[in-house]
Amino acid sequence: MTGNLFAPPGGFSVRIMDLSGANGAEPVETVRGFGSLMHANAFARAYVRDSFERCRAPGLAPDKVLATWFAFGEDAVVEETPGQEGGTWRSAAEVRDFAARPAAVEERNWRALDPRRHADDPDEEDEGGEEQGGEGLPG
């Protein structure tokens, strides 16, 4: 994680909540280490977008997609830090749009935004730097 003057110590966190109630009010997991609020917000949004698509069945009306998500989906909540006033993304602002409009693949790719993906591979950062040179990228 790169340091950010405005990030709390250890970075921002996102709580993954099971809407089925199987875990009670406790999060299923907490993802830590986001270097910026923008990064945490993008991850949370993509995670919820993916959850909607896993709840969507072919031909299901938007109101049924929304009901299915509330019954079986997962929400992502960016944890606010002391002194932080707003700025966190909230699923409530977009759930109707998510239910009405299927997501493009890149809208639901939370794995690309997950700070844990670099935690276990010390060489991955070096490999990523080589790819940014332009070679091997689709054009």
Short mmCIF file of N, CA, C and O in Angstrom, two decimals:
data_model
loop_
_atom_site.label_atom_id
_atom_site.label_comp_id
_atom_site.label_asym_id
_atom_site.label_seq_id
_atom_site.Cartn_x
_atom_site.Cartn_y
_atom_site.Cartn_z
N MET A 1 0.85 -1.17 0.00
CA MET A 1 0.00 0.00 0.00
C MET A 1 0.89 1.23 0.00
O MET A 1 1.83 1.33 0.76
N THR A 2 0.59 2.17 -0.86
CA THR A 2 1.32 3.41 -0.84
C THR A 2 0.70 4.32 0.19
O THR A 2 -0.49 4.30 0.42
N GLY A 3 1.52 5.14 0.82
CA GLY A 3 1.02 6.04 1.84
C GLY A 3 0.15 7.13 1.25
O GLY A 3 0.36 7.58 0.14
N ASN A 4 -0.83 7.57 2.03
CA ASN A 4 -1.71 8.63 1.62
C ASN A 4 -1.91 9.51 2.84
O ASN A 4 -2.31 9.04 3.90
N LEU A 5 -1.64 10.78 2.70
CA LEU A 5 -1.73 11.72 3.79
C LEU A 5 -3.09 11.68 4.47
O LEU A 5 -3.20 11.87 5.68
N PHE A 6 -4.15 11.41 3.72
CA PHE A 6 -5.50 11.47 4.25
C PHE A 6 -6.06 10.10 4.65
O PHE A 6 -7.18 10.02 5.14
N ALA A 7 -5.32 9.05 4.44
CA ALA A 7 -5.78 7.71 4.81
C ALA A 7 -5.50 7.46 6.29
O ALA A 7 -4.50 7.92 6.83
N PRO A 8 -6.38 6.72 6.94
CA PRO A 8 -6.11 6.36 8.33
C PRO A 8 -4.93 5.39 8.39
O PRO A 8 -4.59 4.76 7.39
N PRO A 9 -4.30 5.22 9.56
CA PRO A 9 -3.22 4.24 9.68
C PRO A 9 -3.70 2.87 9.22
O PRO A 9 -4.79 2.42 9.61
N GLY A 10 -2.96 2.22 8.35
CA GLY A 10 -3.35 0.91 7.83
C GLY A 10 -4.27 1.00 6.62
O GLY A 10 -4.61 -0.01 6.01
N GLY A 11 -4.70 2.20 6.26
CA GLY A 11 -5.55 2.38 5.09
C GLY A 11 -7.03 2.28 5.44
O GLY A 11 -7.42 2.06 6.58
N PHE A 12 -7.84 2.46 4.42
CA PHE A 12 -9.29 2.35 4.58
C PHE A 12 -9.70 0.89 4.57
O PHE A 12 -8.98 0.03 4.05
N SER A 13 -10.88 0.60 5.12
CA SER A 13 -11.41 -0.76 5.17
C SER A 13 -12.80 -0.81 4.56
O SER A 13 -13.55 0.16 4.63
N VAL A 14 -13.14 -1.98 4.00
CA VAL A 14 -14.46 -2.23 3.45
C VAL A 14 -15.02 -3.48 4.11
O VAL A 14 -14.37 -4.52 4.12
N ARG A 15 -16.21 -3.35 4.67
CA ARG A 15 -16.89 -4.49 5.30
C ARG A 15 -17.82 -5.13 4.27
O ARG A 15 -18.60 -4.44 3.62
N ILE A 16 -17.75 -6.44 4.15
CA ILE A 16 -18.64 -7.20 3.27
C ILE A 16 -19.76 -7.77 4.15
O ILE A 16 -19.49 -8.50 5.10
N MET A 17 -21.00 -7.40 3.82
CA MET A 17 -22.15 -7.77 4.63
C MET A 17 -23.03 -8.77 3.86
O MET A 17 -23.35 -8.55 2.69
N ASP A 18 -23.41 -9.85 4.52
CA ASP A 18 -24.29 -10.87 3.96
C ASP A 18 -25.73 -10.43 4.18
O ASP A 18 -26.19 -10.37 5.32
N LEU A 19 -26.45 -10.09 3.11
CA LEU A 19 -27.81 -9.58 3.25
C LEU A 19 -28.82 -10.65 3.64
O LEU A 19 -29.92 -10.33 4.05
N SER A 20 -28.45 -11.93 3.54
CA SER A 20 -29.38 -13.00 3.92
C SER A 20 -29.54 -13.09 5.43
O SER A 20 -30.44 -13.77 5.92
N GLY A 21 -28.67 -12.43 6.16
CA GLY A 21 -28.74 -12.47 7.61
C GLY A 21 -28.05 -13.66 8.22
O GLY A 21 -28.07 -13.86 9.43
N ALA A 22 -27.43 -14.49 7.40
CA ALA A 22 -26.77 -15.70 7.89
C ALA A 22 -25.64 -15.38 8.88
O ALA A 22 -25.31 -16.19 9.72
N ASN A 23 -25.08 -14.18 8.77
CA ASN A 23 -23.98 -13.79 9.64
C ASN A 23 -24.43 -12.76 10.68
O ASN A 23 -23.60 -12.13 11.32
N GLY A 24 -25.72 -12.58 10.82
CA GLY A 24 -26.23 -11.57 11.74
C GLY A 24 -25.82 -10.19 11.26
O GLY A 24 -25.78 -9.92 10.07
N ALA A 25 -25.52 -9.31 12.19
CA ALA A 25 -25.10 -7.95 11.84
C ALA A 25 -23.60 -7.86 11.61
O ALA A 25 -23.09 -6.81 11.25
N GLU A 26 -22.88 -8.96 11.83
CA GLU A 26 -21.43 -8.97 11.66
C GLU A 26 -21.06 -9.09 10.18
O GLU A 26 -21.75 -9.79 9.42
N PRO A 27 -19.98 -8.46 9.77
CA PRO A 27 -19.54 -8.61 8.38
C PRO A 27 -19.05 -10.04 8.11
O PRO A 27 -18.55 -10.71 9.02
N VAL A 28 -19.20 -10.47 6.87
CA VAL A 28 -18.66 -11.76 6.44
C VAL A 28 -17.14 -11.66 6.48
O VAL A 28 -16.45 -12.59 6.89
N GLU A 29 -16.62 -10.53 6.04
CA GLU A 29 -15.19 -10.27 6.11
C GLU A 29 -14.96 -8.77 6.02
O GLU A 29 -15.84 -8.02 5.59
N THR A 30 -13.79 -8.35 6.44
CA THR A 30 -13.38 -6.95 6.31
C THR A 30 -12.11 -6.93 5.50
O THR A 30 -11.13 -7.61 5.84
N VAL A 31 -12.14 -6.18 4.40
CA VAL A 31 -10.98 -6.06 3.52
C VAL A 31 -10.27 -4.76 3.91
O VAL A 31 -10.87 -3.68 3.88
N ARG A 32 -9.00 -4.87 4.28
CA ARG A 32 -8.24 -3.72 4.76
C ARG A 32 -7.12 -3.36 3.78
O ARG A 32 -6.75 -4.15 2.94
N GLY A 33 -6.59 -2.16 3.96
CA GLY A 33 -5.39 -1.78 3.22
C GLY A 33 -5.61 -0.93 1.99
O GLY A 33 -4.71 -0.81 1.16
N PHE A 34 -6.76 -0.29 1.87
CA PHE A 34 -6.99 0.60 0.73
C PHE A 34 -6.25 1.91 0.99
O PHE A 34 -6.45 2.54 2.02
N GLY A 35 -5.42 2.32 0.07
CA GLY A 35 -4.58 3.50 0.25
C GLY A 35 -5.31 4.82 0.10
O GLY A 35 -4.79 5.85 0.49
N SER A 36 -6.51 4.79 -0.46
CA SER A 36 -7.29 6.02 -0.61
C SER A 36 -8.77 5.69 -0.49
O SER A 36 -9.20 4.55 -0.70
N LEU A 37 -9.54 6.71 -0.17
CA LEU A 37 -10.99 6.56 -0.10
C LEU A 37 -11.55 6.22 -1.48
O LEU A 37 -12.45 5.39 -1.60
N MET A 38 -10.98 6.81 -2.52
CA MET A 38 -11.43 6.53 -3.88
C MET A 38 -11.24 5.05 -4.22
O MET A 38 -12.11 4.42 -4.82
N HIS A 39 -10.12 4.46 -3.81
CA HIS A 39 -9.84 3.05 -4.06
C HIS A 39 -10.85 2.17 -3.31
O HIS A 39 -11.41 1.23 -3.87
N ALA A 40 -11.10 2.49 -2.04
CA ALA A 40 -12.07 1.73 -1.24
C ALA A 40 -13.47 1.84 -1.83
O ALA A 40 -14.20 0.85 -1.92
N ASN A 41 -13.86 3.03 -2.25
CA ASN A 41 -15.17 3.23 -2.86
C ASN A 41 -15.31 2.43 -4.15
O ASN A 41 -16.35 1.80 -4.39
N ALA A 42 -14.29 2.45 -4.99
CA ALA A 42 -14.33 1.71 -6.27
C ALA A 42 -14.45 0.21 -6.02
O ALA A 42 -15.22 -0.48 -6.70
N PHE A 43 -13.71 -0.30 -5.04
CA PHE A 43 -13.79 -1.72 -4.70
C PHE A 43 -15.20 -2.06 -4.22
O PHE A 43 -15.80 -3.05 -4.67
N ALA A 44 -15.74 -1.27 -3.29
CA ALA A 44 -17.08 -1.53 -2.74
C ALA A 44 -18.13 -1.53 -3.85
O ALA A 44 -18.99 -2.42 -3.91
N ARG A 45 -18.06 -0.57 -4.74
CA ARG A 45 -19.03 -0.48 -5.83
C ARG A 45 -18.94 -1.69 -6.75
O ARG A 45 -19.94 -2.30 -7.12
N ALA A 46 -17.73 -2.07 -7.13
CA ALA A 46 -17.55 -3.22 -8.01
C ALA A 46 -17.99 -4.51 -7.32
O ALA A 46 -18.57 -5.40 -7.96
N TYR A 47 -17.74 -4.63 -6.02
CA TYR A 47 -18.13 -5.83 -5.28
C TYR A 47 -19.66 -5.97 -5.27
O TYR A 47 -20.20 -7.05 -5.52
N VAL A 48 -20.36 -4.87 -5.01
CA VAL A 48 -21.83 -4.90 -5.00
C VAL A 48 -22.35 -5.16 -6.41
O VAL A 48 -23.30 -5.93 -6.59
N ARG A 49 -21.72 -4.55 -7.40
CA ARG A 49 -22.14 -4.76 -8.80
C ARG A 49 -22.04 -6.25 -9.15
O ARG A 49 -22.93 -6.81 -9.78
N ASP A 50 -20.96 -6.90 -8.72
CA ASP A 50 -20.77 -8.32 -8.98
C ASP A 50 -21.83 -9.14 -8.23
O ASP A 50 -22.36 -10.11 -8.78
N SER A 51 -22.13 -8.75 -7.02
CA SER A 51 -23.15 -9.45 -6.24
C SER A 51 -24.50 -9.39 -6.95
O SER A 51 -25.24 -10.38 -7.00
N PHE A 52 -24.84 -8.24 -7.52
CA PHE A 52 -26.09 -8.11 -8.28
C PHE A 52 -26.11 -9.08 -9.46
O PHE A 52 -27.11 -9.73 -9.72
N GLU A 53 -24.99 -9.17 -10.16
CA GLU A 53 -24.96 -10.04 -11.34
C GLU A 53 -25.06 -11.51 -10.95
O GLU A 53 -25.62 -12.31 -11.70
N ARG A 54 -24.55 -11.87 -9.80
CA ARG A 54 -24.70 -13.25 -9.33
C ARG A 54 -26.14 -13.54 -8.92
O ARG A 54 -26.56 -14.69 -8.91
N CYS A 55 -26.91 -12.50 -8.61
CA CYS A 55 -28.32 -12.66 -8.23
C CYS A 55 -29.26 -12.57 -9.43
O CYS A 55 -30.44 -12.89 -9.32
N ARG A 56 -28.75 -12.10 -10.56
CA ARG A 56 -29.58 -11.89 -11.75
C ARG A 56 -29.76 -13.20 -12.52
O ARG A 56 -28.80 -13.88 -12.82
N ALA A 57 -31.00 -13.52 -12.84
CA ALA A 57 -31.30 -14.68 -13.69
C ALA A 57 -31.84 -14.15 -15.02
O ALA A 57 -32.42 -13.06 -15.06
N PRO A 58 -31.64 -14.90 -16.10
CA PRO A 58 -32.14 -14.44 -17.40
C PRO A 58 -33.65 -14.14 -17.34
O PRO A 58 -34.43 -14.92 -16.79
N GLY A 59 -34.01 -12.98 -17.88
CA GLY A 59 -35.42 -12.60 -17.96
C GLY A 59 -36.02 -12.08 -16.66
O GLY A 59 -37.21 -11.75 -16.63
N LEU A 60 -35.25 -11.99 -15.60
CA LEU A 60 -35.76 -11.53 -14.32
C LEU A 60 -35.97 -10.01 -14.36
O LEU A 60 -35.09 -9.27 -14.77
N ALA A 61 -37.16 -9.58 -13.97
CA ALA A 61 -37.49 -8.15 -13.96
C ALA A 61 -36.64 -7.43 -12.91
O ALA A 61 -36.24 -8.03 -11.90
N PRO A 62 -36.34 -6.14 -13.13
CA PRO A 62 -35.49 -5.39 -12.19
C PRO A 62 -35.96 -5.45 -10.74
O PRO A 62 -35.12 -5.59 -9.84
N ASP A 63 -37.27 -5.39 -10.49
CA ASP A 63 -37.73 -5.45 -9.10
C ASP A 63 -37.46 -6.81 -8.47
O ASP A 63 -37.18 -6.92 -7.28
N LYS A 64 -37.46 -7.86 -9.28
CA LYS A 64 -37.15 -9.20 -8.78
C LYS A 64 -35.64 -9.36 -8.55
O LYS A 64 -35.22 -10.05 -7.62
N VAL A 65 -34.84 -8.74 -9.40
CA VAL A 65 -33.39 -8.77 -9.22
C VAL A 65 -33.06 -8.08 -7.89
O VAL A 65 -32.27 -8.61 -7.09
N LEU A 66 -33.68 -6.93 -7.65
CA LEU A 66 -33.44 -6.20 -6.41
C LEU A 66 -33.88 -7.02 -5.19
O LEU A 66 -33.14 -7.11 -4.20
N ALA A 67 -35.03 -7.64 -5.28
CA ALA A 67 -35.52 -8.47 -4.17
C ALA A 67 -34.59 -9.65 -3.92
O ALA A 67 -34.31 -10.01 -2.76
N THR A 68 -34.09 -10.26 -4.99
CA THR A 68 -33.16 -11.39 -4.86
C THR A 68 -31.87 -10.94 -4.20
O THR A 68 -31.33 -11.62 -3.33
N TRP A 69 -31.37 -9.76 -4.60
CA TRP A 69 -30.15 -9.24 -3.99
C TRP A 69 -30.35 -8.99 -2.50
O TRP A 69 -29.50 -9.35 -1.69
N PHE A 70 -31.47 -8.37 -2.13
CA PHE A 70 -31.72 -8.13 -0.71
C PHE A 70 -31.87 -9.43 0.08
O PHE A 70 -31.57 -9.47 1.27
N ALA A 71 -32.29 -10.49 -0.58
CA ALA A 71 -32.47 -11.78 0.12
C ALA A 71 -31.19 -12.61 0.16
O ALA A 71 -30.95 -13.32 1.14
N PHE A 72 -30.37 -12.53 -0.90
CA PHE A 72 -29.22 -13.44 -1.00
C PHE A 72 -27.89 -12.78 -1.33
O PHE A 72 -26.86 -13.44 -1.34
N GLY A 73 -27.89 -11.48 -1.61
CA GLY A 73 -26.67 -10.81 -2.05
C GLY A 73 -25.77 -10.37 -0.93
O GLY A 73 -25.98 -10.69 0.25
N GLU A 74 -24.73 -9.65 -1.33
CA GLU A 74 -23.76 -9.10 -0.38
C GLU A 74 -23.61 -7.61 -0.65
O GLU A 74 -23.52 -7.18 -1.79
N ASP A 75 -23.58 -6.85 0.42
CA ASP A 75 -23.36 -5.41 0.33
C ASP A 75 -21.92 -5.13 0.78
O ASP A 75 -21.33 -5.92 1.52
N ALA A 76 -21.37 -4.01 0.35
CA ALA A 76 -20.03 -3.61 0.75
C ALA A 76 -20.12 -2.20 1.31
O ALA A 76 -20.70 -1.31 0.69
N VAL A 77 -19.57 -2.02 2.51
CA VAL A 77 -19.67 -0.75 3.21
C VAL A 77 -18.26 -0.25 3.54
O VAL A 77 -17.49 -0.94 4.22
N VAL A 78 -17.94 0.94 3.05
CA VAL A 78 -16.64 1.55 3.37
C VAL A 78 -16.74 2.07 4.80
O VAL A 78 -17.65 2.83 5.13
N GLU A 79 -15.81 1.64 5.64
CA GLU A 79 -15.80 2.09 7.03
C GLU A 79 -15.34 3.54 7.08
O GLU A 79 -14.30 3.89 6.54
N GLU A 80 -16.14 4.36 7.75
CA GLU A 80 -15.75 5.75 7.92
C GLU A 80 -14.78 5.85 9.08
O GLU A 80 -14.81 5.05 10.00
N THR A 81 -13.91 6.83 9.01
CA THR A 81 -12.91 7.03 10.04
C THR A 81 -13.25 8.28 10.84
O THR A 81 -13.96 9.15 10.35
N PRO A 82 -12.77 8.38 12.06
CA PRO A 82 -13.04 9.57 12.86
C PRO A 82 -12.59 10.83 12.13
O PRO A 82 -11.51 10.88 11.56
N GLY A 83 -13.45 11.83 12.12
CA GLY A 83 -13.13 13.09 11.46
C GLY A 83 -13.47 13.12 9.98
O GLY A 83 -13.41 14.16 9.34
N GLN A 84 -13.83 11.97 9.42
CA GLN A 84 -14.19 11.90 8.00
C GLN A 84 -15.64 12.32 7.86
O GLN A 84 -16.52 11.81 8.53
N GLU A 85 -15.88 13.26 6.99
CA GLU A 85 -17.25 13.72 6.78
C GLU A 85 -17.69 13.36 5.37
O GLU A 85 -17.41 14.05 4.41
N GLY A 86 -18.41 12.25 5.25
CA GLY A 86 -18.93 11.84 3.95
C GLY A 86 -17.85 11.36 3.01
O GLY A 86 -16.74 11.06 3.38
N GLY A 87 -18.22 11.29 1.74
CA GLY A 87 -17.30 10.87 0.71
C GLY A 87 -17.28 9.37 0.46
O GLY A 87 -16.64 8.90 -0.46
N THR A 88 -17.98 8.60 1.31
CA THR A 88 -18.00 7.16 1.10
C THR A 88 -19.17 6.78 0.20
O THR A 88 -20.26 7.32 0.31
N TRP A 89 -18.90 5.85 -0.69
CA TRP A 89 -19.93 5.35 -1.60
C TRP A 89 -20.93 4.52 -0.81
O TRP A 89 -20.56 3.77 0.08
N ARG A 90 -22.20 4.64 -1.15
CA ARG A 90 -23.27 3.87 -0.52
C ARG A 90 -24.06 3.15 -1.60
O ARG A 90 -24.49 3.76 -2.57
N SER A 91 -24.28 1.87 -1.41
CA SER A 91 -25.03 1.08 -2.40
C SER A 91 -26.45 1.58 -2.57
O SER A 91 -27.01 1.51 -3.67
N ALA A 92 -27.05 2.11 -1.52
CA ALA A 92 -28.44 2.57 -1.58
C ALA A 92 -28.67 3.58 -2.70
O ALA A 92 -29.77 3.64 -3.27
N ALA A 93 -27.65 4.35 -3.03
CA ALA A 93 -27.77 5.36 -4.08
C ALA A 93 -27.88 4.75 -5.48
O ALA A 93 -28.36 5.41 -6.40
N GLU A 94 -27.47 3.49 -5.64
CA GLU A 94 -27.41 2.91 -6.99
C GLU A 94 -28.12 1.58 -7.16
O GLU A 94 -28.13 1.03 -8.26
N VAL A 95 -28.71 1.02 -6.11
CA VAL A 95 -29.25 -0.33 -6.23
C VAL A 95 -30.33 -0.46 -7.31
O VAL A 95 -30.39 -1.48 -8.00
N ARG A 96 -31.16 0.54 -7.47
CA ARG A 96 -32.22 0.45 -8.51
C ARG A 96 -31.60 0.43 -9.90
O ARG A 96 -32.04 -0.32 -10.76
N ASP A 97 -30.57 1.23 -10.12
CA ASP A 97 -29.88 1.22 -11.41
C ASP A 97 -29.18 -0.12 -11.63
O ASP A 97 -29.23 -0.68 -12.73
N PHE A 98 -28.53 -0.65 -10.59
CA PHE A 98 -27.86 -1.93 -10.71
C PHE A 98 -28.85 -3.04 -11.08
O PHE A 98 -28.56 -3.91 -11.88
N ALA A 99 -30.05 -2.99 -10.49
CA ALA A 99 -31.07 -4.01 -10.77
C ALA A 99 -31.60 -3.88 -12.19
O ALA A 99 -31.88 -4.88 -12.85
N ALA A 100 -31.70 -2.65 -12.67
CA ALA A 100 -32.29 -2.41 -13.99
C ALA A 100 -31.32 -2.65 -15.14
O ALA A 100 -31.74 -2.99 -16.25
N ARG A 101 -30.01 -2.47 -14.88
CA ARG A 101 -29.03 -2.51 -15.97
C ARG A 101 -27.93 -3.52 -15.66
O ARG A 101 -27.14 -3.31 -14.72
N PRO A 102 -27.84 -4.59 -16.43
CA PRO A 102 -26.75 -5.55 -16.23
C PRO A 102 -25.39 -4.86 -16.37
O PRO A 102 -25.22 -3.94 -17.16
N ALA A 103 -24.43 -5.33 -15.59
CA ALA A 103 -23.10 -4.73 -15.56
C ALA A 103 -22.21 -5.26 -16.67
O ALA A 103 -22.29 -6.42 -17.05
N ALA A 104 -21.35 -4.38 -17.14
CA ALA A 104 -20.28 -4.80 -18.04
C ALA A 104 -19.23 -5.52 -17.19
O ALA A 104 -19.16 -5.32 -15.97
N VAL A 105 -18.43 -6.35 -17.80
CA VAL A 105 -17.43 -7.14 -17.08
C VAL A 105 -16.52 -6.26 -16.22
O VAL A 105 -16.28 -6.57 -15.05
N GLU A 106 -16.06 -5.14 -16.78
CA GLU A 106 -15.13 -4.30 -16.02
C GLU A 106 -15.79 -3.60 -14.83
O GLU A 106 -15.12 -3.23 -13.88
N GLU A 107 -17.11 -3.43 -14.85
CA GLU A 107 -17.81 -2.80 -13.73
C GLU A 107 -17.88 -3.70 -12.50
O GLU A 107 -18.11 -3.22 -11.40
N ARG A 108 -17.70 -4.98 -12.71
CA ARG A 108 -17.83 -5.91 -11.58
C ARG A 108 -16.51 -6.60 -11.21
O ARG A 108 -16.48 -7.49 -10.38
N ASN A 109 -15.41 -6.13 -11.74
CA ASN A 109 -14.11 -6.75 -11.48
C ASN A 109 -13.48 -6.20 -10.20
O ASN A 109 -12.48 -5.48 -10.23
N TRP A 110 -14.04 -6.56 -9.07
CA TRP A 110 -13.53 -6.12 -7.77
C TRP A 110 -12.17 -6.76 -7.47
O TRP A 110 -11.38 -6.19 -6.74
N ARG A 111 -11.90 -7.90 -8.06
CA ARG A 111 -10.63 -8.58 -7.78
C ARG A 111 -9.44 -7.74 -8.23
O ARG A 111 -8.40 -7.75 -7.58
N ALA A 112 -9.60 -7.00 -9.31
CA ALA A 112 -8.51 -6.14 -9.79
C ALA A 112 -8.24 -4.99 -8.81
O ALA A 112 -7.14 -4.43 -8.80
N LEU A 113 -9.22 -4.65 -7.99
CA LEU A 113 -9.10 -3.55 -7.03
C LEU A 113 -8.76 -4.00 -5.62
O LEU A 113 -8.56 -3.19 -4.73
N ASP A 114 -8.71 -5.30 -5.41
CA ASP A 114 -8.51 -5.87 -4.08
C ASP A 114 -7.06 -5.69 -3.64
O ASP A 114 -6.14 -6.20 -4.29
N PRO A 115 -6.82 -4.97 -2.52
CA PRO A 115 -5.43 -4.76 -2.09
C PRO A 115 -4.74 -6.04 -1.64
O PRO A 115 -3.52 -6.09 -1.58
N ARG A 116 -5.49 -7.09 -1.38
CA ARG A 116 -4.89 -8.35 -0.94
C ARG A 116 -4.23 -9.10 -2.08
O ARG A 116 -3.43 -10.00 -1.86
N ARG A 117 -4.52 -8.74 -3.31
CA ARG A 117 -3.97 -9.50 -4.44
C ARG A 117 -2.46 -9.37 -4.54
O ARG A 117 -1.80 -10.20 -5.14
N HIS A 118 -1.88 -8.34 -3.96
CA HIS A 118 -0.43 -8.17 -3.98
C HIS A 118 0.25 -8.67 -2.72
O HIS A 118 1.46 -8.76 -2.66
N ALA A 119 -0.52 -8.99 -1.72
CA ALA A 119 0.04 -9.33 -0.40
C ALA A 119 0.91 -10.58 -0.40
O ALA A 119 1.91 -10.62 0.30
N ASP A 120 0.57 -11.58 -1.20
CA ASP A 120 1.28 -12.85 -1.16
C ASP A 120 2.36 -13.01 -2.22
O ASP A 120 3.10 -13.97 -2.21
N ASP A 121 2.46 -12.06 -3.15
CA ASP A 121 3.40 -12.22 -4.24
C ASP A 121 4.35 -11.02 -4.30
O ASP A 121 4.04 -10.01 -4.91
N PRO A 122 5.54 -11.13 -3.69
CA PRO A 122 6.46 -10.00 -3.69
C PRO A 122 6.97 -9.64 -5.08
O PRO A 122 7.39 -8.52 -5.30
N ASP A 123 6.93 -10.56 -6.04
CA ASP A 123 7.41 -10.28 -7.39
C ASP A 123 6.33 -9.66 -8.28
O ASP A 123 6.63 -9.17 -9.35
N GLU A 124 5.07 -9.67 -7.85
CA GLU A 124 3.99 -9.21 -8.70
C GLU A 124 4.13 -7.74 -9.08
O GLU A 124 3.83 -7.34 -10.19
N GLU A 125 4.64 -6.91 -8.17
CA GLU A 125 4.79 -5.50 -8.47
C GLU A 125 5.77 -5.29 -9.62
O GLU A 125 5.54 -4.49 -10.51
N ASP A 126 6.85 -6.07 -9.63
CA ASP A 126 7.82 -5.96 -10.71
C ASP A 126 7.21 -6.38 -12.03
O ASP A 126 7.41 -5.74 -13.04
N GLU A 127 6.43 -7.47 -12.02
CA GLU A 127 5.80 -7.93 -13.24
C GLU A 127 4.82 -6.90 -13.76
O GLU A 127 4.72 -6.65 -14.95
N GLY A 128 4.07 -6.28 -12.87
CA GLY A 128 3.09 -5.27 -13.27
C GLY A 128 3.76 -4.08 -13.92
O GLY A 128 3.25 -3.51 -14.87
N GLY A 129 4.93 -3.70 -13.41
CA GLY A 129 5.66 -2.57 -14.00
C GLY A 129 6.08 -2.86 -15.42
O GLY A 129 6.08 -1.98 -16.26
N GLU A 130 6.45 -4.10 -15.72
CA GLU A 130 6.85 -4.46 -17.07
C GLU A 130 5.67 -4.36 -18.03
O GLU A 130 5.83 -3.91 -19.15
N GLU A 131 4.47 -4.75 -17.56
CA GLU A 131 3.31 -4.75 -18.43
C GLU A 131 2.90 -3.33 -18.79
O GLU A 131 2.31 -3.11 -19.83
N GLN A 132 3.21 -2.36 -17.97
CA GLN A 132 2.77 -1.00 -18.24
C GLN A 132 3.57 -0.36 -19.36
O GLN A 132 3.24 0.73 -19.80
N GLY A 133 4.57 -1.04 -19.87
CA GLY A 133 5.37 -0.51 -20.95
C GLY A 133 4.63 -0.50 -22.27
O GLY A 133 5.08 0.09 -23.23
N GLY A 134 3.50 -1.17 -22.36
CA GLY A 134 2.72 -1.15 -23.57
C GLY A 134 2.78 -2.46 -24.35
O GLY A 134 1.96 -2.68 -25.22
N GLU A 135 3.73 -3.31 -24.06
CA GLU A 135 3.82 -4.56 -24.78
C GLU A 135 2.81 -5.55 -24.24
O GLU A 135 2.58 -5.65 -23.04
N GLY A 136 2.18 -6.27 -25.13
CA GLY A 136 1.24 -7.30 -24.72
C GLY A 136 -0.14 -6.79 -24.33
O GLY A 136 -0.99 -7.54 -23.95
N LEU A 137 -0.34 -5.48 -24.43
CA LEU A 137 -1.65 -4.92 -24.11
C LEU A 137 -2.52 -4.92 -25.35
O LEU A 137 -2.05 -4.64 -26.45
N PRO A 138 -3.82 -5.24 -25.18
CA PRO A 138 -4.69 -5.21 -26.34
C PRO A 138 -4.80 -3.79 -26.89
O PRO A 138 -4.81 -2.83 -26.14
N GLY A 139 -4.83 -3.66 -28.17
CA GLY A 139 -4.82 -2.33 -28.76
C GLY A 139 -5.98 -2.08 -29.53
O GLY A 139 -6.63 -1.46 -30.05
#
